[in-house]
Coordinates of C-alpha atoms and ligand atoms in Angstrom, one line a residue:
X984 CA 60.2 -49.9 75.8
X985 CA 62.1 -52.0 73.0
X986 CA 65.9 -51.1 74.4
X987 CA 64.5 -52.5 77.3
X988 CA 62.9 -55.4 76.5
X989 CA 65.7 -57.0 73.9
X990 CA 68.3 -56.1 77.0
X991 CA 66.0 -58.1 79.1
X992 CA 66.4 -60.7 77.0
X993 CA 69.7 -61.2 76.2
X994 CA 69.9 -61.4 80.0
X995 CA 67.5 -63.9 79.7
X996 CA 69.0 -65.7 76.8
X997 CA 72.5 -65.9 78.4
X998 CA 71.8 -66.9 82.2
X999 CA 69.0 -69.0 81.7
X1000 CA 67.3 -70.0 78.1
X1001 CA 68.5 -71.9 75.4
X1002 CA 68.8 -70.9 72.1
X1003 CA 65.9 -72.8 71.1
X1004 CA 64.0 -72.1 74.2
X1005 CA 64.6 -68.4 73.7
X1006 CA 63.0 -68.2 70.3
X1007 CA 60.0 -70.4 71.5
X1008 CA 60.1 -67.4 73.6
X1009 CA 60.0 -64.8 71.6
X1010 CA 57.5 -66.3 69.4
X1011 CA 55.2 -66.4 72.7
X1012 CA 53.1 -64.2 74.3
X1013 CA 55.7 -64.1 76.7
X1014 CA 57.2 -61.2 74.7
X1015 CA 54.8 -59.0 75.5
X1016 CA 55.6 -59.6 79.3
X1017 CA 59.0 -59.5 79.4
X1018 CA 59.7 -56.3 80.7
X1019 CA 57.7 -57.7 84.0
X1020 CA 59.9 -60.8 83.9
X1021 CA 63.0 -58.0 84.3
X1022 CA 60.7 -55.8 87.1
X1023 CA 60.2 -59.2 88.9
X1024 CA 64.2 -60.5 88.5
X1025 CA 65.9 -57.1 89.5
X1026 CA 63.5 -57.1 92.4
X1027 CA 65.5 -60.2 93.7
X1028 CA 68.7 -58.9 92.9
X1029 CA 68.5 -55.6 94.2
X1030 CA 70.8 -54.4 97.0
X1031 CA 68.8 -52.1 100.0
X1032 CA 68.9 -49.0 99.2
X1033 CA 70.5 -46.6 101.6
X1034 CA 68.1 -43.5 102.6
X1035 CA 70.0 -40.3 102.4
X1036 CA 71.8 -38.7 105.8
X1037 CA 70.1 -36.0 105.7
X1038 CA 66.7 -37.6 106.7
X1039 CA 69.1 -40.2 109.0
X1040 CA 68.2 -44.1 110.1
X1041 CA 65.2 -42.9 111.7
X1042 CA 63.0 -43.1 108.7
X1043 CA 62.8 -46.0 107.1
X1044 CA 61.9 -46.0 103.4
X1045 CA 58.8 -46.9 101.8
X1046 CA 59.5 -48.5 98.3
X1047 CA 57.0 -49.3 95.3
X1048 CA 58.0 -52.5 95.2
X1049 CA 60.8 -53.9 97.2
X1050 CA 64.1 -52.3 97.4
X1051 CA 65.1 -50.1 94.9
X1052 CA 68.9 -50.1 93.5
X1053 CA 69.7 -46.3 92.7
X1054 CA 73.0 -46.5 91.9
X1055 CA 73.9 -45.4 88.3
X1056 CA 69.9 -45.4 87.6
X1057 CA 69.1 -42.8 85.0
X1058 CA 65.5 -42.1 86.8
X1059 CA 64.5 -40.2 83.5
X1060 CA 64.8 -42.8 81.3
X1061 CA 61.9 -45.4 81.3
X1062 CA 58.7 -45.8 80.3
X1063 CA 54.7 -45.3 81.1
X1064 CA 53.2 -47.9 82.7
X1065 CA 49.5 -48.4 83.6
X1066 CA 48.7 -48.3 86.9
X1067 CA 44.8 -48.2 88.2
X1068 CA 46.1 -47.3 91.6
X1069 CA 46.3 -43.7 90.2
X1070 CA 46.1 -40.5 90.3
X1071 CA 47.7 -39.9 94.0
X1072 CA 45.5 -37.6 94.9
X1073 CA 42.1 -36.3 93.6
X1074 CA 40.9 -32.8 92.1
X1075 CA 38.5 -32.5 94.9
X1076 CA 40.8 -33.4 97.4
X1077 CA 43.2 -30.8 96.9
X1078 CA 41.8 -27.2 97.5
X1079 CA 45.1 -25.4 95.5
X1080 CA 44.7 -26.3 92.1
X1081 CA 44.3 -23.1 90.0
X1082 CA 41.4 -22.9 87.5
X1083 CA 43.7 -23.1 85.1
X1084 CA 44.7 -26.8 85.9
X1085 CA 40.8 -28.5 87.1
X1086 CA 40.6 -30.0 84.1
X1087 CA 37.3 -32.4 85.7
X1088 CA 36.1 -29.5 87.3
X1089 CA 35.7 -28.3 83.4
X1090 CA 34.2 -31.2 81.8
X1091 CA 36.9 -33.1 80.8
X1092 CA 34.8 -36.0 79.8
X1093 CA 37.6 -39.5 80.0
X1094 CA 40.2 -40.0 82.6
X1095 CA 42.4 -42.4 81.2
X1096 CA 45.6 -39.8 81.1
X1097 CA 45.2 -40.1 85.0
X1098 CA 46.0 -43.2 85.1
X1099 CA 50.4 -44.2 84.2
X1100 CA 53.0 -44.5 86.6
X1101 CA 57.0 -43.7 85.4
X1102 CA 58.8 -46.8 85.1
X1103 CA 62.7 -46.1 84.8
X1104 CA 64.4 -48.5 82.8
X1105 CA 67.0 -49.3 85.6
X1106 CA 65.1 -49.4 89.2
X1107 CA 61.9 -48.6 90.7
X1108 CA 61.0 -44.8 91.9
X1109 CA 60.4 -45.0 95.8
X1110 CA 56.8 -44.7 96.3
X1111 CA 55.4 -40.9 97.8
X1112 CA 55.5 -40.6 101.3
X1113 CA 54.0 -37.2 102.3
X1114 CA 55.2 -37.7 105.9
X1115 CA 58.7 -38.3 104.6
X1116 CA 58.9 -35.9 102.3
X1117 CA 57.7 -33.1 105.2
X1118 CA 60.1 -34.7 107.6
X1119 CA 63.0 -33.9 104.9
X1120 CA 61.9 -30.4 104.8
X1121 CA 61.5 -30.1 108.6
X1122 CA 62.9 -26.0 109.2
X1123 CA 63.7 -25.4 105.6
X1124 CA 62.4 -23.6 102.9
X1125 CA 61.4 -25.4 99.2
X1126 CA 61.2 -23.0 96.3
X1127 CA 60.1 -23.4 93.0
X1128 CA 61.3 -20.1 90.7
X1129 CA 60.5 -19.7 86.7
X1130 CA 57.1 -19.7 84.7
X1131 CA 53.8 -21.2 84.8
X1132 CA 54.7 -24.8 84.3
X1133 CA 57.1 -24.9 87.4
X1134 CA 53.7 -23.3 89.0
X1135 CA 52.4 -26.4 88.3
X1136 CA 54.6 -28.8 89.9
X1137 CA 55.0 -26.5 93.3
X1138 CA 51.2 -27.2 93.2
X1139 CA 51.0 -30.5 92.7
X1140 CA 53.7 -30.8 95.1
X1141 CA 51.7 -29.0 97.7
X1142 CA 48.4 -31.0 96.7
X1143 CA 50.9 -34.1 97.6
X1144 CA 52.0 -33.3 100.6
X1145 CA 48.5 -31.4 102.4
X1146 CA 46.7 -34.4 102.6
X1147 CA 48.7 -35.8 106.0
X1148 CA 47.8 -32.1 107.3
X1149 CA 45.2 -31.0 109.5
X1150 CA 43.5 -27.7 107.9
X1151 CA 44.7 -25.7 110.7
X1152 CA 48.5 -26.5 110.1
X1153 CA 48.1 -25.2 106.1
X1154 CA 48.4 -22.2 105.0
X1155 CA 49.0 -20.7 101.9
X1156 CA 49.2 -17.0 101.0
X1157 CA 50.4 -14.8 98.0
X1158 CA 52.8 -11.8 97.9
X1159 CA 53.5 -10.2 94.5
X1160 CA 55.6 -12.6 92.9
X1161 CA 56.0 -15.2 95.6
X1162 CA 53.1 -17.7 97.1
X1163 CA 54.7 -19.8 100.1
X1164 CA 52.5 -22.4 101.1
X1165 CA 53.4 -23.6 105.2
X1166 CA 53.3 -26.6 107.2
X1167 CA 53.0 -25.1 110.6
X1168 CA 54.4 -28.6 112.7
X1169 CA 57.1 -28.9 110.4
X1170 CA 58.0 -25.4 110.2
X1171 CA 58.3 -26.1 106.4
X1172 CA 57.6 -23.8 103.2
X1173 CA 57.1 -24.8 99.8
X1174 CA 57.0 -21.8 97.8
X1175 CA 57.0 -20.6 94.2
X1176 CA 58.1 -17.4 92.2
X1177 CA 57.1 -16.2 89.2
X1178 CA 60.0 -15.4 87.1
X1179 CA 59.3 -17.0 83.4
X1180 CA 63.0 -15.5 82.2
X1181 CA 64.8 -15.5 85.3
X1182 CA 66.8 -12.5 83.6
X1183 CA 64.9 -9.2 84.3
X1184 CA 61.4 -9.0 81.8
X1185 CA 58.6 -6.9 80.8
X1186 CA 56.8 -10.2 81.8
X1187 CA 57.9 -10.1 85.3
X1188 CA 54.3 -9.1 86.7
X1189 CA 52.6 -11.4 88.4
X1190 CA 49.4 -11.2 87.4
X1191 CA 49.8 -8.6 84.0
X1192 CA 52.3 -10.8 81.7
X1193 CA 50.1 -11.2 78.6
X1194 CA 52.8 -9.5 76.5
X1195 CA 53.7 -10.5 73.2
X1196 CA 56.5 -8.4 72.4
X1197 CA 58.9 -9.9 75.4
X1198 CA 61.9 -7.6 76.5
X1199 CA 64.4 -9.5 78.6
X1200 CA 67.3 -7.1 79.8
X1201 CA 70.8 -8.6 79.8
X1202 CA 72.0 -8.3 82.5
X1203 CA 72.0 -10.5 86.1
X1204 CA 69.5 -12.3 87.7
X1205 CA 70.0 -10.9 91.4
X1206 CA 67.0 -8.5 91.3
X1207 CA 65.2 -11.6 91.3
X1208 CA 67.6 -13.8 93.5
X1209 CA 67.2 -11.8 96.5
X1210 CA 64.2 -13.4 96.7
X1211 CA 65.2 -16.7 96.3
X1212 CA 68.6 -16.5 98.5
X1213 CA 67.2 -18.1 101.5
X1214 CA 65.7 -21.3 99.8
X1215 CA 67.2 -24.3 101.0
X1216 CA 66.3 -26.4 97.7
X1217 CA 65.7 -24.3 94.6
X1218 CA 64.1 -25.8 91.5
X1219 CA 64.5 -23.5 88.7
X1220 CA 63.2 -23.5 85.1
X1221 CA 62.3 -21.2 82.2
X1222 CA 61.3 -22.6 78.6
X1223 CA 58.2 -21.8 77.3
X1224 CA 58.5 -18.1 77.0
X1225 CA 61.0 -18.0 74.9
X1226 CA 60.3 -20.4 72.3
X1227 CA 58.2 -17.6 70.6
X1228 CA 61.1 -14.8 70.3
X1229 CA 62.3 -12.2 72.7
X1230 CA 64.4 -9.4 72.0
X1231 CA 66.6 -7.9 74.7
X1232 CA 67.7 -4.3 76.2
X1233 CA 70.9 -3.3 78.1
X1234 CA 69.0 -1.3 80.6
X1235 CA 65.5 -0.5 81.1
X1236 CA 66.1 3.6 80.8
X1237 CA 66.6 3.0 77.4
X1238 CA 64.1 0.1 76.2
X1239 CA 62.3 2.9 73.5
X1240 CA 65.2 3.5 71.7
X1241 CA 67.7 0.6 71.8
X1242 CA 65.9 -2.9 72.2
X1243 CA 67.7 -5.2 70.0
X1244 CA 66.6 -8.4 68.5
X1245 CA 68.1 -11.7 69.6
X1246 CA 67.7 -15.6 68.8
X1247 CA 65.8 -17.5 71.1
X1248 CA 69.2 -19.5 71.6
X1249 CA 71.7 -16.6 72.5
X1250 CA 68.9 -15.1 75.2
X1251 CA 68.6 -18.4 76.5
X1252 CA 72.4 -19.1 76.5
X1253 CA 72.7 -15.2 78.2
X1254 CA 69.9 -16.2 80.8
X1255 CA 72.0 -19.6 81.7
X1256 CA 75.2 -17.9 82.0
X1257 CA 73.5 -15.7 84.7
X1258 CA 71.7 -18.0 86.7
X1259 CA 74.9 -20.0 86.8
X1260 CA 77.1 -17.2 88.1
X1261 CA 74.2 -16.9 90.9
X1262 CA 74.1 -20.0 92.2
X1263 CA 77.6 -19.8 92.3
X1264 CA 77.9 -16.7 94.3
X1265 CA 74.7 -17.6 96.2
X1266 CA 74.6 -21.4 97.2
X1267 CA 76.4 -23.4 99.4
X1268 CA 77.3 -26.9 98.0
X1269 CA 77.1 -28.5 101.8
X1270 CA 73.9 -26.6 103.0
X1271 CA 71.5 -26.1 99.1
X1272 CA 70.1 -28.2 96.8
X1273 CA 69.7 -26.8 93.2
X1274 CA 67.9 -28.5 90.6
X1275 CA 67.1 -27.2 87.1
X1276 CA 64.2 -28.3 85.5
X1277 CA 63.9 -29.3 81.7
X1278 CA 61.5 -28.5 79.1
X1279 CA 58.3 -29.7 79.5
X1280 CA 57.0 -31.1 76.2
X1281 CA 54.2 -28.9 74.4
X1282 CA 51.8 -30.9 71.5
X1283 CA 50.6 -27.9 69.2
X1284 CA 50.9 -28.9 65.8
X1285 CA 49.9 -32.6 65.3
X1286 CA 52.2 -33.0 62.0
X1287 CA 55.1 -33.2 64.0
X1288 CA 53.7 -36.8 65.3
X1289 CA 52.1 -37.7 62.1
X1290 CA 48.7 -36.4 63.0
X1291 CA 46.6 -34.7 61.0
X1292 CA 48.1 -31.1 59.5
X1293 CA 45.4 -28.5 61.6
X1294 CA 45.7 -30.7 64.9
X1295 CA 47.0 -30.3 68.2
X1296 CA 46.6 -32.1 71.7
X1297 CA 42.5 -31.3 71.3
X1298 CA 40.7 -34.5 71.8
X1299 CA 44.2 -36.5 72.0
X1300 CA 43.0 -39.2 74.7
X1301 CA 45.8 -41.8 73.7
X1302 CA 49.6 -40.6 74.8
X1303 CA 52.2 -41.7 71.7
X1304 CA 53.5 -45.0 71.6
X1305 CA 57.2 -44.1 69.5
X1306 CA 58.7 -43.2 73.0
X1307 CA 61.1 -41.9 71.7
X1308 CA 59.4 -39.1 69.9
X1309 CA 61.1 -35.7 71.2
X1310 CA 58.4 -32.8 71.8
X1311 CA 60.7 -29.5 72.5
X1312 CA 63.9 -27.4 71.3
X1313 CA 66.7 -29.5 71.4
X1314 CA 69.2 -26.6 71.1
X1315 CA 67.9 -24.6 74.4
X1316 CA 68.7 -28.6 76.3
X1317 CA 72.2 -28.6 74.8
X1318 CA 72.4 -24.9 76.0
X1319 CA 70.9 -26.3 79.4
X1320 CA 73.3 -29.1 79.3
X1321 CA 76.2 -27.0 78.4
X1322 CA 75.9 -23.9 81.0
X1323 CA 74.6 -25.8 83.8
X1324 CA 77.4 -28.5 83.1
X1325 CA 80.3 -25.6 83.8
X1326 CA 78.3 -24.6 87.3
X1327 CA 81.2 -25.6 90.0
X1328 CA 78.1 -25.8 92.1
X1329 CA 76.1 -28.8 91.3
X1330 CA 72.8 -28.1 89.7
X1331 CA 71.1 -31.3 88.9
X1332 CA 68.5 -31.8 85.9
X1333 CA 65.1 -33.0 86.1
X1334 CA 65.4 -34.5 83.0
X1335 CA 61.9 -34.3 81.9
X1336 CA 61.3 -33.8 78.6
X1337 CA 61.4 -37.7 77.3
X1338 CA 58.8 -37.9 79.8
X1339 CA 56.7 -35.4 78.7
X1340 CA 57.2 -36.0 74.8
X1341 CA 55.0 -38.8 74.7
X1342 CA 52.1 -36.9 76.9
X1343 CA 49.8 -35.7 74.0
X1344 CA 46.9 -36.9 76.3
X1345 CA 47.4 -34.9 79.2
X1346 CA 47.2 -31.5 78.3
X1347 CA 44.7 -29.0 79.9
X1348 CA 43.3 -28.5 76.3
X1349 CA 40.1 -26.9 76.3
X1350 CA 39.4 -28.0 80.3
X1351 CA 40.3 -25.3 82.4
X1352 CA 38.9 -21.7 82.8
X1353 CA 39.5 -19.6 80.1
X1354 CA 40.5 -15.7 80.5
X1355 CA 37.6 -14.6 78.1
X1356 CA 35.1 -16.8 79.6
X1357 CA 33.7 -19.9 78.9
X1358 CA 33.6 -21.8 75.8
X1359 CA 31.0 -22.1 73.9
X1360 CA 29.6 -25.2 72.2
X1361 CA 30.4 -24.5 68.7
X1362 CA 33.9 -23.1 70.4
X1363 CA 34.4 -26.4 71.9
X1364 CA 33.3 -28.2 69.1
X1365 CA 36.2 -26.3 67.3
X1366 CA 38.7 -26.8 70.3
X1367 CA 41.8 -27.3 68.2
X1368 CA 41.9 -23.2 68.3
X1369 CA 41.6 -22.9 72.1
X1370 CA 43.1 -25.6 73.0
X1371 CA 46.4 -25.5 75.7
X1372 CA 48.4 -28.0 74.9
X1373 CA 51.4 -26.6 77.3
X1374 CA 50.0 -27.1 80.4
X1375 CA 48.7 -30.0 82.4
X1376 CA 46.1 -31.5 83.9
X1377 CA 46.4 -32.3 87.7
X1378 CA 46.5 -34.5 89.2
X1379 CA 48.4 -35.9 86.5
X1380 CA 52.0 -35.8 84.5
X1381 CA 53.7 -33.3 87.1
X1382 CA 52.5 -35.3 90.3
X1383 CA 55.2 -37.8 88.5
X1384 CA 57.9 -34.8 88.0
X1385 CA 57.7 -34.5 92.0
X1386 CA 57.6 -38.4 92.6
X1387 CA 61.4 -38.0 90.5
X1388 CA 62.3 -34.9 92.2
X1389 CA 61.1 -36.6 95.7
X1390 CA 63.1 -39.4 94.7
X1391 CA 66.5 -37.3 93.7
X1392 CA 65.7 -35.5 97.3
X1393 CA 65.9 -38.2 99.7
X1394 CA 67.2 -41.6 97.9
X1395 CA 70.2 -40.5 95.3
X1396 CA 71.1 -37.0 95.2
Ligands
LIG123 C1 55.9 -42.7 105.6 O1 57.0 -42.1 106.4 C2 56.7 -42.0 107.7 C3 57.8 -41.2 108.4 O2 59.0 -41.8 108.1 C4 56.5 -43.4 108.3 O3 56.2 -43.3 109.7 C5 55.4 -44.1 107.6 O4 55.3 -45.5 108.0 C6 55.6 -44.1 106.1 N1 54.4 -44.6 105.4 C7 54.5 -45.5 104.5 C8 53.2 -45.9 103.9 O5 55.5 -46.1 104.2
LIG124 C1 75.1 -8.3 77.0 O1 76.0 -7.6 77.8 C2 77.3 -7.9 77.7 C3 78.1 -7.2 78.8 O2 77.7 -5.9 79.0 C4 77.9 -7.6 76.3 O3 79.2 -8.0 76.2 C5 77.0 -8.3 75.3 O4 77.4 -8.0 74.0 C6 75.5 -8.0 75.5 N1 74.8 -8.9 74.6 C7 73.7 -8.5 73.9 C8 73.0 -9.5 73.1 O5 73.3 -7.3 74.0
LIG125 C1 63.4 -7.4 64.7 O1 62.4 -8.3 64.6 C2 61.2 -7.8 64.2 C3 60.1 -8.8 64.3 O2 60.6 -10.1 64.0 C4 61.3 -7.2 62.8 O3 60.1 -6.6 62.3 C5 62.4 -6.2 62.8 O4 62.7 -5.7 61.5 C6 63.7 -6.7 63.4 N1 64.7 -5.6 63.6 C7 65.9 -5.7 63.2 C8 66.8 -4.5 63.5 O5 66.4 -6.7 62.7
LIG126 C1 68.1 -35.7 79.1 O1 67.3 -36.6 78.4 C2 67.6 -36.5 77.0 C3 66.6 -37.3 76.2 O2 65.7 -37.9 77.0 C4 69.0 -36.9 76.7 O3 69.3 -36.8 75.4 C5 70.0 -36.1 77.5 O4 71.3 -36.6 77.4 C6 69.6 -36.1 79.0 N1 70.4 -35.1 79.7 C7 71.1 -35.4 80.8 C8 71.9 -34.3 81.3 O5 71.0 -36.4 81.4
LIG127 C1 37.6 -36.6 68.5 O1 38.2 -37.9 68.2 C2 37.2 -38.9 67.9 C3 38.0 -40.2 67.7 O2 39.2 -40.0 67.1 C4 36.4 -38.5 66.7 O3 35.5 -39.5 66.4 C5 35.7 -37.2 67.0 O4 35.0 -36.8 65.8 C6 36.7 -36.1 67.4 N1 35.9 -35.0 67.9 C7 36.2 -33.8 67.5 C8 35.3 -32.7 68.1 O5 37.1 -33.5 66.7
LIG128 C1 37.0 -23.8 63.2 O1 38.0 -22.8 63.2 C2 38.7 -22.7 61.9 C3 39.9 -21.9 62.1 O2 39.6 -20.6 62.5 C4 37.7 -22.2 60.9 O3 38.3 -22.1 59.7 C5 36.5 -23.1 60.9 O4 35.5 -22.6 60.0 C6 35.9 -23.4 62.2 N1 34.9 -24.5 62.2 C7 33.8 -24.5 62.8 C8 32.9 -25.7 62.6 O5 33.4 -23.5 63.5

């Protein structure tokens, strides 16, 4: 990223160049390697990190590269980097990736979207250790609770952390709104449940939820949260259902005759407000971990990058180089921001939409099954009309979401 590189090399410029040197240098391909120079430099300065208590000396701490300094590192701020090491895990290899999701398994014809690592602007993310990670969830239960995108990252999670099991200590099984995969040795869960408005919904059905007129009822979330009380770590979020419009009802007796119409940003701001006073009534501080993740970035209309004015993310093979380029509704993250910021409890933010903006590439698109049936190939020729450009591919963008939340989990919280 440019803010990184022209900090770099003032750095640069101050402790070791001279002025004259330090334009020969920018005038030199050295430039364009800069940012490594500042990877290789804070890799000697760094201090050892200190691994969290909760996982205690025992474990020692498998870094990307050296030790990483965490302190005051904004983890969510960086950039893609290319990485050929990647993707963590394959499709193949990991037996709980929905249809919805195997984008190979559907003909996605290039792969380069597999293949970027998240470099923060400030440290280096600690590298995945599936051991660790089960070891820090030794007895306790994981739960992932909101829509289909947080589905997502509870199964790339599990698709992360199954490889270092033997088949007969997984297990993963479904009731209504809950799946809870299990670790048998570690007596671990990771878990998800489908709640896409955490307030009460006409959406709340697992399986029947393709509604277009969305009711949410104002009122609190604990019909739901009893479900989620016993969670050790939560990791909430809710964006993409409302972005088309909902309209709310005080109870659900009277949905025919008093449903009222609201603005995506006062449901929201209702929905925050009541997911706040849970976890405030619900989690211990001392014992819980609650994160709240952020809108993942969607790529439907190609205009807003400077594409053409029909496009979306359909046959988008290259992510966008203006980093900075913001894909979602910023009024829901001041909302997010501004109600989760008032939470005596701490609810921390994976910050993720930066990330995401960027992502054009790694959308599902037209690869992934398709609840009328398969595409045909004048359909697919067309793809721009069927093409899903909320979701993601895995392996892929989310494995990085749970590298981030692996790496809030054990090494800064
Ligand atoms: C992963 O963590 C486990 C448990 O702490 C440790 O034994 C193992 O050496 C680690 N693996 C790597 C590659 O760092
Ligand atoms: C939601 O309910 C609260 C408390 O009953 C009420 O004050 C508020 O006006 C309601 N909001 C909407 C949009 O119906
Ligand atoms: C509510 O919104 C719908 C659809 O946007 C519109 O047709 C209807 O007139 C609105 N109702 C009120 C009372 O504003
Ligand atoms: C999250 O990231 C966005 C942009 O990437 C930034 O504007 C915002 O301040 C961040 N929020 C928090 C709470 O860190
Ligand atoms: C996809 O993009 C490539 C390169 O931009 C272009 O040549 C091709 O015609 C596009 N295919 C479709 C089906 O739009
Ligand atoms: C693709 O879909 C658009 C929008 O529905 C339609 O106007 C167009 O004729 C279709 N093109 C082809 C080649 O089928």
């Amino acid at each position: 990223m440019k803010g990184a590189s022209s900090q770099c090399l003032a750095v640069i410029f101050q402790t070791i160049l001279s002025p004259i040197l330090l334009i020969a240098f920018i005038f030199s391909a050295a430039l364009f390697y800069s940012a490594d120079f500042c990877y290789i430099s804070r890799f000697y300065d760094n201090r050892p990190a200190t691994a969290d208590e909760k996982i205690g000396e025992k474990h020692k701490v498998g870094f990307a590269m050296g030790e990483g300094n965490y302190k005051d590192c904004d983890v969510f701020s960086g950039r893609w980097v290319r990485d050929y090491s990647r993707p963590l895990y394959e499709e193949w290899q990991c037996p709980y990736i929905g249809d919805q999701l195997t984008c190979l398994n559907h003909g996605r014809p290039e792969m380069d979207y597999r293949y970027w690592r998240w470099q923060p602007r400030a440290c280096y993310l600690p590298s995945f250790n599936a051991t660790l990670m089960l070891e820090a969830l030794r007895g306790k239960r994981l739960m992932f609770v909101g829509d289909s995108l947080n589905r997502g990252q509870f199964t790339s999670l599990v698709c992360l952390v199954q490889r270092v099991l033997p088949q007969h200590a997984k297990s993963i099984q479904t009731f209504g709104s809950l799946t809870v995969f299990t670790a048998k040795d570690y007596n671990a869960r990771i878990e998800y449940y489908w709640s896409p408005f955490l307030l009460e919904s006409n959406s709340d059905d697992p399986n029947k939820h393709r509604i277009k007129d969305r009711i949410i009822r104002n009122g609190t979330v604990d019909k739901h949260g009893q479900h989620w009380k016993k969670a050790d770590i939560l990791i909430f979020n809710s964006y993409i259902w409302w972005v088309e419009g909902v309209r709310i009802v005080q109870d659900w007796s009277e949905e025919v005759k008093n449903i009222k119409n609201i603005s995506t940003e006062d449901g929201y701001r209702i929905a925050m407000k009541m997911l706040v006073k849970w976890i405030n009534k619900n989690r211990d501080p001392k014992k819980t971990t609650t994160f709240y993740s952020g809108m993942s970035a969607t790529h439907q209309a190609s205009e807003r990058w400077g594409g053409s004015p029909k496009g979306n993310c359909f046959n988008e093979t290259k992510m966008l180089e203006d980093q900075t380029f913001f894909a979602a509704r910023t009024s829901l993250l001041h909302i997010i921001n501004e109600e989760l910021g008032k939470s005596a409890v701490p609810v921390t933010l994976l910050n993720i939409t930066q990330l995401t903006s960027p992502r054009k590439d790694a959308h599902t698109s037209i690869y992934k099954k398709f609840f009328e049936g398969p595409l045909t190939q004048d359909q697919k020729a067309n793809g721009t009309r069927y093409a899903d450009c909320i979701h993601w591919c895995l392996p892929g963008v989310q494995d990085v979401w749970n590298e981030l939340l692996y790496a809030k989990l054990l090494f800064f919280p």
